[in-house]
Coordinates of C-alpha atoms and ligand atoms in Angstrom, one line a residue:
X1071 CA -35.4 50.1 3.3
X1072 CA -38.1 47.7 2.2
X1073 CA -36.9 44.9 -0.1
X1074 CA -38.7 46.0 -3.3
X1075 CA -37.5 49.4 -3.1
X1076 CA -35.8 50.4 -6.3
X1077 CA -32.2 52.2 -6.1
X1078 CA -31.6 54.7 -8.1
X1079 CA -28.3 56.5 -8.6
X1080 CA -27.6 59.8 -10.1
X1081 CA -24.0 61.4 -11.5
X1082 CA -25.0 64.7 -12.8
X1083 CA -22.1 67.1 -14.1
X1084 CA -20.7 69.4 -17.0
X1085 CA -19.3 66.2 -19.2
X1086 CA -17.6 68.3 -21.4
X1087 CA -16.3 65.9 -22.5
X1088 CA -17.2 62.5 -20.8
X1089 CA -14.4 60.7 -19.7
X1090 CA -12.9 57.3 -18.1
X1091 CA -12.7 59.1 -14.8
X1092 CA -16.4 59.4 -14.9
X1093 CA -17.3 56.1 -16.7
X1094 CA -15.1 53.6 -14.9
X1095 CA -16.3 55.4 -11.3
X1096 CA -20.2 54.9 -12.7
X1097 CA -19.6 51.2 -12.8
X1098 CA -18.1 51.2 -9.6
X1099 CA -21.1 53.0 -8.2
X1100 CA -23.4 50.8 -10.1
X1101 CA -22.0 47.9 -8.4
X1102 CA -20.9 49.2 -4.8
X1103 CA -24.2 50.3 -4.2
X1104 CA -26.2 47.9 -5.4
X1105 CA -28.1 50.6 -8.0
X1106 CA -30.7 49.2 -10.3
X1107 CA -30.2 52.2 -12.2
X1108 CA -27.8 55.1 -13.0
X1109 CA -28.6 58.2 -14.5
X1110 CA -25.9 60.3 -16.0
X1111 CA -27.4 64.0 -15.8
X1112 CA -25.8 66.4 -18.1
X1113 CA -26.8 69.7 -17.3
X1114 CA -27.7 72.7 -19.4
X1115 CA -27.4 75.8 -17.8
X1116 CA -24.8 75.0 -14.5
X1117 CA -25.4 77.2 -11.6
X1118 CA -22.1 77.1 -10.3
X1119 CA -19.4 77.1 -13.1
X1120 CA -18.9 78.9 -16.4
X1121 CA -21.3 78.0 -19.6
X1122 CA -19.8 74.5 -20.4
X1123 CA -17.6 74.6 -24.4
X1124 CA -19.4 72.2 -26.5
X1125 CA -23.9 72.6 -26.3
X1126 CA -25.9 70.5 -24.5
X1127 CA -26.8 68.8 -27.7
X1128 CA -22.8 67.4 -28.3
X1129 CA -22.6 66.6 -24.3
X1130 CA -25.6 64.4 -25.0
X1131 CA -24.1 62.4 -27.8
X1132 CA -20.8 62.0 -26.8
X1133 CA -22.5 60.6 -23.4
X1134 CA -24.9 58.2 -25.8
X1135 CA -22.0 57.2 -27.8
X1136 CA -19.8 56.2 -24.3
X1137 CA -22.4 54.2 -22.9
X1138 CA -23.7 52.6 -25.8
X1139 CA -24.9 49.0 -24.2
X1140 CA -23.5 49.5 -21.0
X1141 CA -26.6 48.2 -18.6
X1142 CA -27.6 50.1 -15.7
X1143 CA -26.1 53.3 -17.2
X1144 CA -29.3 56.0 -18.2
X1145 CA -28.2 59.1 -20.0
X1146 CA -31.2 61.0 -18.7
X1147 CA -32.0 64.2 -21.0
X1148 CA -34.5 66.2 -18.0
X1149 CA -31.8 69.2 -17.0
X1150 CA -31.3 70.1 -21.1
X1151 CA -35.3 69.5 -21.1
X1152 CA -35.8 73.0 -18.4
X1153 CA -34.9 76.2 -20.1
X1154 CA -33.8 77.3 -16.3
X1155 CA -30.6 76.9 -13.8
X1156 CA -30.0 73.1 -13.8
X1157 CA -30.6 72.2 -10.1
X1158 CA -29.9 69.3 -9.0
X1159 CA -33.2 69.8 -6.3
X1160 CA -35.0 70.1 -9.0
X1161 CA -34.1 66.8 -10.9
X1162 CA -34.2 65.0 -7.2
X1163 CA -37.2 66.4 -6.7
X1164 CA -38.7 65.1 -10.4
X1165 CA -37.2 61.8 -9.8
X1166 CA -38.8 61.3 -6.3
X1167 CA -42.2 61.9 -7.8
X1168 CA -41.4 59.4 -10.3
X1169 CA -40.4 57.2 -8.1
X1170 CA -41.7 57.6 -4.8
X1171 CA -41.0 54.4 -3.5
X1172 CA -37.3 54.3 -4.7
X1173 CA -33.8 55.5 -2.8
X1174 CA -32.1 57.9 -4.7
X1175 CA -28.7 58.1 -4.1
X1176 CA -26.9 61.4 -5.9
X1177 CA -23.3 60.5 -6.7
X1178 CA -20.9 63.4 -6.6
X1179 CA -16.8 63.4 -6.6
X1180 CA -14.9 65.1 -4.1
X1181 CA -14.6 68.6 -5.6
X1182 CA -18.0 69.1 -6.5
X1183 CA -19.4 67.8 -2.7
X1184 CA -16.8 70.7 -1.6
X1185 CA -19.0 73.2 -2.7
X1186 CA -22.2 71.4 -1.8
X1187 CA -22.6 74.6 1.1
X1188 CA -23.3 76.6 -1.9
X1189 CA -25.6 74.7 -3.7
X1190 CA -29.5 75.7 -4.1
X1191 CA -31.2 74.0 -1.6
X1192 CA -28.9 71.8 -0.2
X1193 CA -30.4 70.9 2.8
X1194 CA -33.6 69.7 0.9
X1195 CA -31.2 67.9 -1.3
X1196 CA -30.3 66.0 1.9
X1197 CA -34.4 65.1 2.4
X1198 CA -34.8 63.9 -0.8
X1199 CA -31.4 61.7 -1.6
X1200 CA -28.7 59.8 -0.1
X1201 CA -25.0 61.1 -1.3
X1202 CA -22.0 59.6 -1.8
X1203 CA -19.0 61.2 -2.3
X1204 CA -16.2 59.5 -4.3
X1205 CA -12.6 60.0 -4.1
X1206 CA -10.7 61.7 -6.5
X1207 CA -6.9 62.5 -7.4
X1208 CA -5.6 65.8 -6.2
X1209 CA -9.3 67.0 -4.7
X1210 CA -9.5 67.2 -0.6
X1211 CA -12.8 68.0 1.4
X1212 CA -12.8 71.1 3.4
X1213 CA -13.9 71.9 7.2
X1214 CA -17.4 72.5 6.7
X1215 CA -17.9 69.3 4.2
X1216 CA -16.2 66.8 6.7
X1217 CA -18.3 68.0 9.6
X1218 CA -21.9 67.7 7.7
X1219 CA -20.4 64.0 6.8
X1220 CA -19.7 63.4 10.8
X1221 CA -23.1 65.2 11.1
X1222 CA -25.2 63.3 9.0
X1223 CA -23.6 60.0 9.3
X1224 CA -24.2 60.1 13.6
X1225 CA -27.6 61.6 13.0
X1226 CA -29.1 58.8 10.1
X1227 CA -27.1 56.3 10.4
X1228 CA -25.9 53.8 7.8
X1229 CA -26.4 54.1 3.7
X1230 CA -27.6 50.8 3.8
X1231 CA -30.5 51.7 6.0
X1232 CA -31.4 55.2 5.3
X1233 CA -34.3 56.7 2.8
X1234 CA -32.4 60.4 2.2
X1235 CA -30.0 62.3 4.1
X1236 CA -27.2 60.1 4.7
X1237 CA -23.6 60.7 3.2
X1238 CA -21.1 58.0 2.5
X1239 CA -17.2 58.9 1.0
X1240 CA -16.5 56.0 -1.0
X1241 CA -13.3 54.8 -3.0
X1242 CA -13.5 54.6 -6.9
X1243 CA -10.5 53.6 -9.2
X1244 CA -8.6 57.1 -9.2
X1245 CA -7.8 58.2 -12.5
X1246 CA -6.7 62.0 -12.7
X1247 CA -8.6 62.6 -15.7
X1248 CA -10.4 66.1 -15.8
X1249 CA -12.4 67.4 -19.0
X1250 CA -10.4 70.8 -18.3
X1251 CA -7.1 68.8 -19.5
X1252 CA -8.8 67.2 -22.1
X1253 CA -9.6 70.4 -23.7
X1254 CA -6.3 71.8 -22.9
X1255 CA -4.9 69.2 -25.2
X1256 CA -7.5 69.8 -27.7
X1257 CA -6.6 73.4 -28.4
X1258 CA -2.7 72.6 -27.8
X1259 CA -3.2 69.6 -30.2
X1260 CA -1.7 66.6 -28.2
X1261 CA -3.6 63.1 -28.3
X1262 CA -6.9 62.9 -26.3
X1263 CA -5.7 58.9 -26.7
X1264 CA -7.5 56.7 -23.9
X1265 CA -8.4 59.5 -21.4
X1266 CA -12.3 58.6 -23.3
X1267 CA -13.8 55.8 -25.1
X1268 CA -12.5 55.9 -29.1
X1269 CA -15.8 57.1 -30.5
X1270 CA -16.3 60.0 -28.1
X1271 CA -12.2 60.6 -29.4
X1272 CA -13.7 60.7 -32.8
X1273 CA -16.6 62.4 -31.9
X1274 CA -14.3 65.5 -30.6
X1275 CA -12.3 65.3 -33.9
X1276 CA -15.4 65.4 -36.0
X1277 CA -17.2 68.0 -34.8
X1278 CA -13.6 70.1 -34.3
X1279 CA -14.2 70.1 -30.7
X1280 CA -12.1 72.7 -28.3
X1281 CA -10.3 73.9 -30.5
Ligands
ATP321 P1 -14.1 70.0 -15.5 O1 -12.6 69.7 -15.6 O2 -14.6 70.7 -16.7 O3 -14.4 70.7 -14.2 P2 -14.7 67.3 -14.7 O4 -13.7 66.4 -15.4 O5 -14.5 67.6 -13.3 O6 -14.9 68.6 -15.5 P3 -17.6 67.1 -14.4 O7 -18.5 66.9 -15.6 O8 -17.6 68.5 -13.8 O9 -16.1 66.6 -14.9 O10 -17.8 66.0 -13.3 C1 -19.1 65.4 -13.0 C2 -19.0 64.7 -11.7 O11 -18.0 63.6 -11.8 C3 -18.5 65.6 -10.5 O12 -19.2 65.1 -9.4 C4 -17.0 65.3 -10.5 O13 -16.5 65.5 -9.1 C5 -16.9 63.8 -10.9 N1 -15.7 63.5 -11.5 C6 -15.2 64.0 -12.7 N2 -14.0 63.5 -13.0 C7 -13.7 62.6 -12.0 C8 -12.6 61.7 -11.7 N3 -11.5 61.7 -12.5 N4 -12.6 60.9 -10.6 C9 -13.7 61.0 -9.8 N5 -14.8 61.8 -10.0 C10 -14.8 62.6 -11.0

């Protein structure tokens, strides 16, 4: 890693809605990892999970509403930009040529990295970023996720050091917040009170959200 070399982070997901247990794990990854940037990467048409409740369009202002000010965090547009499955090689692969000189570092909570075998392209995922894989309540990794962490760790070496293809677990603040629970109290009607920032709260009301 040369001095000048940017870092870039990147937290893609469903955010439907956003919620603390992403934002307050954001800062921590801003900060733990020495990011210049984060990008928060909504995406549009997930190739692994159901066609997210509320449109691409609502994901992308309640994001803009929670993170109003809050430097270092980018709500980055690109996935709802490609009428195609959002992959995440494909925004790596944009960012890269971007940024060719900068690390990226793809942020990912324990769940989601469980299921990284079955991601498209995954092993030119591991060319192109560094991961790190936060802790989260009530999520575990399997077999096959701990041994390409032992794997990948013995064969690059340290986060600090490495361009791509490391993987780090890290700890965040836990908070068992999931966006399924928040829209399980939406259409059962009990308070979404400081799960989210207020205005993403009154956003959801508003626009008669999961109902
Ligand atoms: P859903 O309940 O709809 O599956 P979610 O709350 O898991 O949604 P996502 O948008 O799918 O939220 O998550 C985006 C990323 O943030 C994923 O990598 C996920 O693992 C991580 N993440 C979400 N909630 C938390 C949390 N409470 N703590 C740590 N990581 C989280």
């Amino acid at each position: 890693m040369t001095t000048s070399s940017k870092r870039i982070g990147i937290l893609g997901g469903t955010f439907d809605p956003v919620h603390f247990g992403h934002l307050r794990p954001a800062i921590e990854l801003l900060e733990n990892n020495k990011l210049d940037r984060l990008h928060l990467v909504p995406n549009h048409r997930p190739a692994h999970r159901d066609k997210p409740h509320a449109s691409t369009v609502q994901r992308l202002e309640m994001l803009t509403l929670a993170t109003d000010s809050v430097e270092g965090l980018i709500i980055d547009p690109r996935e709802a930009e490609r009428d195609k499955p959002s992959y995440t090689f494909d925004t790596l692969q944009e960012l890269h040529l971007e940024n060719p000189q900068a690390i990226l570092i793809f942020c990912m909570g324990q769940d989601a990295f469980d299921q990284f075998e079955s991601w498209h392209r995954w092993q030119e995922i591991l060319e192109l970023a560094n991961i790190v894989v936060m802790d989260r309540p009530d999520a575990e990794l399997g077999t096959w996720a701990k041994s390409l962490i032992t794997r990948q760790g013995e064969k690059v070496g340290a986060m600090a050091s490495a361009k791509a293809g490391a993987i780090e677990c890290q700890h965040v603040t836990q908070l068992a917040i999931s966006a399924t629970n928040i829209r399980k109290r939406c259409s059962d009607g009990t308070s979404l009170r400081f799960l989210m920032p207020e205005v993403v709260r009154q956003y959801i009301i508003e626009h008669r959200l999961y109902q």
